[in-house]
Short mmCIF file of C-alpha atoms and ligand atoms in Angstrom, two decimals:
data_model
loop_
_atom_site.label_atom_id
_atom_site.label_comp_id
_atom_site.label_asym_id
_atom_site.label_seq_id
_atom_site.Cartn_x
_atom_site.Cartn_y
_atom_site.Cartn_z
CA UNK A 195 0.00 0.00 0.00
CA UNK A 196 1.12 3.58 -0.88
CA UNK A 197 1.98 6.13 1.75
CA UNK A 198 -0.88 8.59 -0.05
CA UNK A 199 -3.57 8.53 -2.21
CA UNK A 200 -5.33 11.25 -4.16
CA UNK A 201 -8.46 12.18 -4.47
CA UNK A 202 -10.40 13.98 -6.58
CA UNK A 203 -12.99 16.34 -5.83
CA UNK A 204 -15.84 17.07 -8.72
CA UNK A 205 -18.61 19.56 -8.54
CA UNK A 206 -20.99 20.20 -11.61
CA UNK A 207 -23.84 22.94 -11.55
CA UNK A 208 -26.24 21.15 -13.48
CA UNK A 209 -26.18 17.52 -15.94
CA UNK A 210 -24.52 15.37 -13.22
CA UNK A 211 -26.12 12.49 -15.00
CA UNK A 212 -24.29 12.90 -17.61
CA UNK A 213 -21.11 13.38 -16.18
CA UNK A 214 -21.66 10.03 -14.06
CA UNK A 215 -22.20 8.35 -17.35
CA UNK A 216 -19.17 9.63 -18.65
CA UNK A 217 -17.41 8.39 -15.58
CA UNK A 218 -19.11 5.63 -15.37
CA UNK A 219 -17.55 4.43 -18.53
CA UNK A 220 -14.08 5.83 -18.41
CA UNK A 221 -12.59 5.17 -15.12
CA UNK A 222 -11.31 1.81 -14.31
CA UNK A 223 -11.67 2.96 -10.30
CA UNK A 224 -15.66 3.73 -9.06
CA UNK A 225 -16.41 6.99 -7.56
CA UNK A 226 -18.89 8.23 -5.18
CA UNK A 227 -21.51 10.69 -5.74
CA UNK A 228 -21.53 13.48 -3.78
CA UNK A 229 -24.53 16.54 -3.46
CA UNK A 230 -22.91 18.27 -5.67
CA UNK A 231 -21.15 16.14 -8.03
CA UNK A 232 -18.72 12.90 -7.34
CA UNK A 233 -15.57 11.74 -5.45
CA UNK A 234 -12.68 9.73 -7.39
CA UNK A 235 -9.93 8.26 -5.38
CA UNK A 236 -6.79 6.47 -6.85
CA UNK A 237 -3.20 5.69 -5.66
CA UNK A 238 -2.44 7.37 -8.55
CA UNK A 239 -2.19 10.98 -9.74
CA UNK A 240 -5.92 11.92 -11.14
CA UNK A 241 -4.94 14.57 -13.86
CA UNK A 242 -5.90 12.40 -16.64
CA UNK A 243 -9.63 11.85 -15.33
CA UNK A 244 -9.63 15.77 -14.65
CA UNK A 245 -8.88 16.33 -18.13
CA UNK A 246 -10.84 13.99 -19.48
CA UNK A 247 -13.88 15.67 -17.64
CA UNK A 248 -13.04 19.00 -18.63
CA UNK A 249 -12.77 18.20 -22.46
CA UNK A 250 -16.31 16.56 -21.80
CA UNK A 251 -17.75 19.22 -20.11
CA UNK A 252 -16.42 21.78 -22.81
CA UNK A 253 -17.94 19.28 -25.51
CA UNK A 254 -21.43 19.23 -24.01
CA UNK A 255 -21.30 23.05 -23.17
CA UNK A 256 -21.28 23.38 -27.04
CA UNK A 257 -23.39 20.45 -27.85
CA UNK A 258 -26.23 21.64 -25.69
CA UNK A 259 -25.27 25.52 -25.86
CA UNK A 260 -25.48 25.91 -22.18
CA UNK A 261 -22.71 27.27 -19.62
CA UNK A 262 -22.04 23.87 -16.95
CA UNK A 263 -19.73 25.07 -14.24
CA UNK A 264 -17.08 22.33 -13.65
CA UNK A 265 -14.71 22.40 -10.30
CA UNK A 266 -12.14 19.65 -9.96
CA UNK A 267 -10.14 19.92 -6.88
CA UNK A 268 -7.33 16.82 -6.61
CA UNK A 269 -5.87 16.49 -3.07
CA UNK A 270 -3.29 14.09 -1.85
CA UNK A 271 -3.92 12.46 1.14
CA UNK A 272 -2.39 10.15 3.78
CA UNK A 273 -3.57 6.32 2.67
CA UNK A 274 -5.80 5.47 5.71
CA UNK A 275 -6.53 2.07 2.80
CA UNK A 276 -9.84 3.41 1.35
CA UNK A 277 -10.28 0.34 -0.36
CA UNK A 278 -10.94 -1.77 2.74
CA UNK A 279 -12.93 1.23 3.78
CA UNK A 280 -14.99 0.77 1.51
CA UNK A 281 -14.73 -2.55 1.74
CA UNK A 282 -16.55 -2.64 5.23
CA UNK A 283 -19.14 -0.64 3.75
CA UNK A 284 -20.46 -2.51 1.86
CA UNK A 285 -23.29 -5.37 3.82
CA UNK A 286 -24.74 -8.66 2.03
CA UNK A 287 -28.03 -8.25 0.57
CA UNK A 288 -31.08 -10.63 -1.23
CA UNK A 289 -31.51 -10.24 -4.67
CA UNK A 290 -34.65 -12.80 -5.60
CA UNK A 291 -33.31 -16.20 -5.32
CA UNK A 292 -29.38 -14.49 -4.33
CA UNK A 293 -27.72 -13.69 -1.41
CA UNK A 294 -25.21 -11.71 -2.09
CA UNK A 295 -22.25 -11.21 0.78
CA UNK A 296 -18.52 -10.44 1.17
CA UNK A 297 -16.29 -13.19 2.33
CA UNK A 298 -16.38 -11.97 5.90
CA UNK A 299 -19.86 -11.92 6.27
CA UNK A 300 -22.08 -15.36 6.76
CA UNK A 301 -24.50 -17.19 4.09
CA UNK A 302 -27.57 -17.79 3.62
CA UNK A 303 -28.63 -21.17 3.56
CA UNK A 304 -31.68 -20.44 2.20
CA UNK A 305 -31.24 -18.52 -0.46
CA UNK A 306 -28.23 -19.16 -3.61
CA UNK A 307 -25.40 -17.16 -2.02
CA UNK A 308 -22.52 -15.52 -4.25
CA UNK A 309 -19.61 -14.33 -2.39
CA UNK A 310 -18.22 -11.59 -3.87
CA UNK A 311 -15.29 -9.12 -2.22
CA UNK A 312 -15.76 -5.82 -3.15
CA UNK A 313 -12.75 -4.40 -4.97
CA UNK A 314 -11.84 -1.91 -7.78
CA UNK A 315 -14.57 -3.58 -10.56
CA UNK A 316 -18.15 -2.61 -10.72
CA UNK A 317 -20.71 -4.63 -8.95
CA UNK A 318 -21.49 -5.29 -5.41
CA UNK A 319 -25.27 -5.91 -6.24
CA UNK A 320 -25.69 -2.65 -4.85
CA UNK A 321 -26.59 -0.40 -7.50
CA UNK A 322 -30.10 -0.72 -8.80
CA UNK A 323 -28.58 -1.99 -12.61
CA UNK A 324 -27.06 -4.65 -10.88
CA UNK A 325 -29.61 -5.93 -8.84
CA UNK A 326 -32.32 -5.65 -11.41
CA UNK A 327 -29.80 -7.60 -13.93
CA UNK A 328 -29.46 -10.48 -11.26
CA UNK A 329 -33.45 -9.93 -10.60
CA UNK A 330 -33.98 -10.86 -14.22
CA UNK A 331 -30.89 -13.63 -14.25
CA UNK A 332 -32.84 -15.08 -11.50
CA UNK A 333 -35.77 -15.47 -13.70
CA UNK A 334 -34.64 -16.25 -16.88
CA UNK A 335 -31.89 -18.37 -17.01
CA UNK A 336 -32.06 -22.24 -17.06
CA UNK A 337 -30.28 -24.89 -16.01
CA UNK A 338 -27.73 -25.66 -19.34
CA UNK A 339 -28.41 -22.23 -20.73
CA UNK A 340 -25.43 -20.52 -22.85
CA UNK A 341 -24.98 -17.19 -21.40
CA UNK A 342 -22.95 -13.97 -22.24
CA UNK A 343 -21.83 -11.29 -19.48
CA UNK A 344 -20.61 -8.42 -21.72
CA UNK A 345 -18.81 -6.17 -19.21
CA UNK A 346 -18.46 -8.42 -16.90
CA UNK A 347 -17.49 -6.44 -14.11
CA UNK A 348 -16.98 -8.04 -10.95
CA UNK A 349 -18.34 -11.13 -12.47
CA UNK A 350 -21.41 -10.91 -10.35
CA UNK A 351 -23.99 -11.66 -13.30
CA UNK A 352 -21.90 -14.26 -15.12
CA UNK A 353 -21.13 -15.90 -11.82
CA UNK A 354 -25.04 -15.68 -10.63
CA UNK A 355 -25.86 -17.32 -14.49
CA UNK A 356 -23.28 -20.23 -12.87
CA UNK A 357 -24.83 -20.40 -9.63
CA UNK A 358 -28.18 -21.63 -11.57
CA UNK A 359 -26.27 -24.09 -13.35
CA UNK A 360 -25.32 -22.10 -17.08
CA UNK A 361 -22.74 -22.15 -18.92
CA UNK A 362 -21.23 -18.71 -18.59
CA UNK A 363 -18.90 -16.94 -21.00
CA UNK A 364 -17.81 -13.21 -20.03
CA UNK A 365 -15.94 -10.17 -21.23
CA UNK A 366 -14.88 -6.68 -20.16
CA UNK A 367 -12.83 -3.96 -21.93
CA UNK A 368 -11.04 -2.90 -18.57
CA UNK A 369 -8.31 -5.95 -18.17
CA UNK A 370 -8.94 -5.26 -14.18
CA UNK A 371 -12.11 -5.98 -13.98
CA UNK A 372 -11.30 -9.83 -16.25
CA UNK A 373 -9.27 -10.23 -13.41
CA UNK A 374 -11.49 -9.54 -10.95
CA UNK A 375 -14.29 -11.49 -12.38
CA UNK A 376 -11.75 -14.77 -12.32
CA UNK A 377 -10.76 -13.80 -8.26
CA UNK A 378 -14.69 -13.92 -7.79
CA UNK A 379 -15.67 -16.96 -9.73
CA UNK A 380 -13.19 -18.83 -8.20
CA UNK A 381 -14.40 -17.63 -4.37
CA UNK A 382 -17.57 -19.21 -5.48
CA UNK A 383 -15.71 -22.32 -7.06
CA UNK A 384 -17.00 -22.05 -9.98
CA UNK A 385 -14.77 -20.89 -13.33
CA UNK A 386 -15.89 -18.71 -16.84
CA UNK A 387 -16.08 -21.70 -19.43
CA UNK A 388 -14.30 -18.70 -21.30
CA UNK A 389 -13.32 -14.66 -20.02
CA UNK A 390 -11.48 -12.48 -22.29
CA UNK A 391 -10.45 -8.76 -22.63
CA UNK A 392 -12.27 -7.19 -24.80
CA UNK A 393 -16.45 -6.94 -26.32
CA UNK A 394 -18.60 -9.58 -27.63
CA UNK A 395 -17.36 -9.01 -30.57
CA UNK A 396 -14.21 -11.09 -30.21
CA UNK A 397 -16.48 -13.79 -29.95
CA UNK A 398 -18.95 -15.65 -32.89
CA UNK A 399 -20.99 -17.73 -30.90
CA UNK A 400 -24.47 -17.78 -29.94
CA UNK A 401 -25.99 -17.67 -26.61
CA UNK A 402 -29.12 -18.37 -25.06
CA UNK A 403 -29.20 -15.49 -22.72
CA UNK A 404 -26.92 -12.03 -23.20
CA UNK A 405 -26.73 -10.14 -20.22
CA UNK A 406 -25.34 -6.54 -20.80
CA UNK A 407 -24.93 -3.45 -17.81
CA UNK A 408 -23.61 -0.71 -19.60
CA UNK A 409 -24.22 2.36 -20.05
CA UNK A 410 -26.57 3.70 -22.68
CA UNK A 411 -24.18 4.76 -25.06
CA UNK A 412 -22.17 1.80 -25.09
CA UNK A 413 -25.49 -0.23 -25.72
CA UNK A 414 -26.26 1.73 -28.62
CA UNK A 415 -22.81 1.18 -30.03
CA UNK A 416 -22.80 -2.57 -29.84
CA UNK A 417 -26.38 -3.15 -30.24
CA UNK A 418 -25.43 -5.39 -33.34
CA UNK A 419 -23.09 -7.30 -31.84
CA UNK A 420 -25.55 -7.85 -28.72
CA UNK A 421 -27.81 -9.05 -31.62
CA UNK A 422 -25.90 -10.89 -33.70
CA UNK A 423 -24.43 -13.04 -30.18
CA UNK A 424 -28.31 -13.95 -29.45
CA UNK A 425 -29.15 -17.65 -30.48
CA UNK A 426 -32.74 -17.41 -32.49
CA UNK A 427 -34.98 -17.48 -29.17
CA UNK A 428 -32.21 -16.04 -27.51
CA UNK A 429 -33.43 -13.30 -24.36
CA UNK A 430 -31.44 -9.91 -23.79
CA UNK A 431 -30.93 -8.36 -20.72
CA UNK A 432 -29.87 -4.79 -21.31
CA UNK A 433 -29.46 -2.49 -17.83
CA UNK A 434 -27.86 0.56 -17.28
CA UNK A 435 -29.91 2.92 -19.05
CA UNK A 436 -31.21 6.13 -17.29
CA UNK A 437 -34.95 6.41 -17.93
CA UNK A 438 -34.25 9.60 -20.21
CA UNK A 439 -32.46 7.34 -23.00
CA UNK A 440 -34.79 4.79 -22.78
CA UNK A 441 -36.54 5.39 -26.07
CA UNK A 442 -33.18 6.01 -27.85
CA UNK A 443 -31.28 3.07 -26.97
CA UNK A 444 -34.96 1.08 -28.14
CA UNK A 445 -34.36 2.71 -31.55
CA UNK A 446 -30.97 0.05 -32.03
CA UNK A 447 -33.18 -2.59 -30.89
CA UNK A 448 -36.56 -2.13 -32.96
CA UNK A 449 -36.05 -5.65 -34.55
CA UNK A 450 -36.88 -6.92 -30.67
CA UNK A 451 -39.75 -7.02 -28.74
CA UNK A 452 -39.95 -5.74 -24.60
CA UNK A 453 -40.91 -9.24 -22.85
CA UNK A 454 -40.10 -6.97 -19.42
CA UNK A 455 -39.14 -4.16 -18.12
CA UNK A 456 -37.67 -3.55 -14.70
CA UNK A 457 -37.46 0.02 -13.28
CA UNK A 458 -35.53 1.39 -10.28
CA UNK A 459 -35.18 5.32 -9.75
CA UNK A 460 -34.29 6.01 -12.67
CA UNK A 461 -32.88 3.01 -13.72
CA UNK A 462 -34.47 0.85 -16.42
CA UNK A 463 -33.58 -3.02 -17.17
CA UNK A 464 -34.98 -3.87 -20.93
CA UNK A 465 -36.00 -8.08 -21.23
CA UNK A 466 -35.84 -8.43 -25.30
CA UNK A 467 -36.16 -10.76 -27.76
CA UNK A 468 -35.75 -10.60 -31.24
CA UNK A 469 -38.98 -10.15 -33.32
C1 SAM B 593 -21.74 -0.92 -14.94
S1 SAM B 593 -20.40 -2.01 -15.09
C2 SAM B 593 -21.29 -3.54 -14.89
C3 SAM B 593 -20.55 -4.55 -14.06
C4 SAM B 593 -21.37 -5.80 -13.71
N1 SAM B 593 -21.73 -6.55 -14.90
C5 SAM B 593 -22.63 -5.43 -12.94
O1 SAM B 593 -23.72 -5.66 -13.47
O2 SAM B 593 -22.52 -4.91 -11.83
C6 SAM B 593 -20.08 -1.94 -16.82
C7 SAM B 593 -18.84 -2.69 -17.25
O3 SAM B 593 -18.83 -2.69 -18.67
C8 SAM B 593 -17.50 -2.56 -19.14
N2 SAM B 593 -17.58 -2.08 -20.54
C9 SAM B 593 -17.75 -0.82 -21.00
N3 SAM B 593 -17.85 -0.84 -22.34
C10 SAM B 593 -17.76 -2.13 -22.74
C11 SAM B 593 -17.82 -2.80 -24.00
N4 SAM B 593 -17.99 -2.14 -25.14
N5 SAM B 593 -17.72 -4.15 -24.03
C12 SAM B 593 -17.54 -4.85 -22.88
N6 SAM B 593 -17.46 -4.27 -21.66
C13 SAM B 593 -17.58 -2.94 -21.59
C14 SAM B 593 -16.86 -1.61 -18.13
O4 SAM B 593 -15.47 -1.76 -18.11
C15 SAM B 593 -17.53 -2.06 -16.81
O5 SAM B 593 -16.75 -3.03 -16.15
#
């Protein structure tokens, strides 16, 4: 462990949203929200990520013609460990037929428990894409199913798909979060028939199920190759889309029909399958 970390310090006067999403998608580390805008923490100097969100808030002040005042204050700090800060704050909760729980905390024996230690990948279960992923992994997938988690994460999805006896395959752009999703298989004894680096692009086979938690964006982009990985009755779980880009992110999926729809806040989980 360093002797410091930094931490950045992020306030926006008005589209947080946005600038979450952009976040969201471009840090490797998670960040906190704060009233006014977000927290980033790092062993590692933060001037990238502050540039990064000043080029994107100078891009949307254009795109939208609208003035967004954007403070980022970086600090370096004595390393008190914030990881296994957060760590310990993060409790086991039930998700349908899961119980999800960190390795120091006790199972449930009457519910399918996945242990997963929280670490620097998304997805504790905690955030409402998450658990309404797992809420519709819990209902659609069957024993012997092929299944796809595309941005994998922590492995939480792919490793819940396992728990109900599928045969998972998973894949994340951010190499840390491949390796993160192997740690937490593994604490669950159970392996990725296949985990690589990268979209489901890489890949031309055809699943049963295709579970995908990215942002809205990033589902547009690869909504063929979400597609194209679906088996003919295939179902596809897209979450991670704020309510507001519902209806655009349906407009790269109009050869599918909604079988359900899960909403949380302002969170929306799409059930599709193709027409
Ligand atoms: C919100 S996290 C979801 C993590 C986990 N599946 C969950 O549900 O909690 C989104 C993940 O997608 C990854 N990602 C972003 N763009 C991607 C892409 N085009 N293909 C695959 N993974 C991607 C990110 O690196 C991140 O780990």
């Amino acid at each position: 462990m360093q002797e410091y970390y930094y931490e950045l310090v992020v306030k926006v006067s008005s589209h947080k949203e946005l600038f979450a999403d952009f976040l969201h998608d471009t840090i490797p580390v998670g960040f906190e929200e704060s009233e006014s805008g977000f927290i980033v923490r790092s062993e590692d100097e933060l001037d990238t990520i502050m540039w990064g969100l000043e080029q994107f808030c100078e891009a949307l002040q254009k795109a939208i013609g609208e003035v967004i005042e954007l403070e980022c204050i970086q600090q370096k700090l004595p390393n008190s460990d914030w990881v296994e800060l957060y760590q310990k704050s993060i409790t086991p909760l039930a998700i349908d037929k899961f119980y999800i729980h960190p390795t120091w905390d006790e199972e449930n024996p009457d519910l399918i428990n996945i242990a997963i230690d929280p670490a620097l990948a998304f997805g504790t279960g905690h955030h409402p894409t998450t658990a309404s992923s797992l809420k519709a992994i819990s209902k659609y997938v069957k024993e012997g199913d092929s299944v796809i988690d595309v941005g994998c994460g922590s492995g939480i999805l792919g490793i819940g798909a396992m728990k109900l006896n599928a045969v998972v395959e998973a894949c994340d752009t951010d190499p840390v979060s491949v390796e993160n999703s192997i740690v937490n298989a593994k604490l669950n004894n159970l392996k990725f028939t296949k985990i690589w680096e990268g979209s489901c692009s890489l890949s031309s086979a055809k699943y049963d199920i295709v579970v995908a938690n990215i942002v809205a964006d990033v589902l547009t982009f690869i909504a063929k190759d979400l597609k194209n990985a679906l088996k003919d009755n295939g179902i596809l779980i897209l979450s991670g889309i704020l309510d507001k880009y519902e209806s655009k992110v349906l407009g790269f999926y109009k050869d599918c029909e909604i079988i359900e729809r899960i909403a949380v806040d302002e969170w929306v989980t799409l059930i599709l399958k193709r027409k």
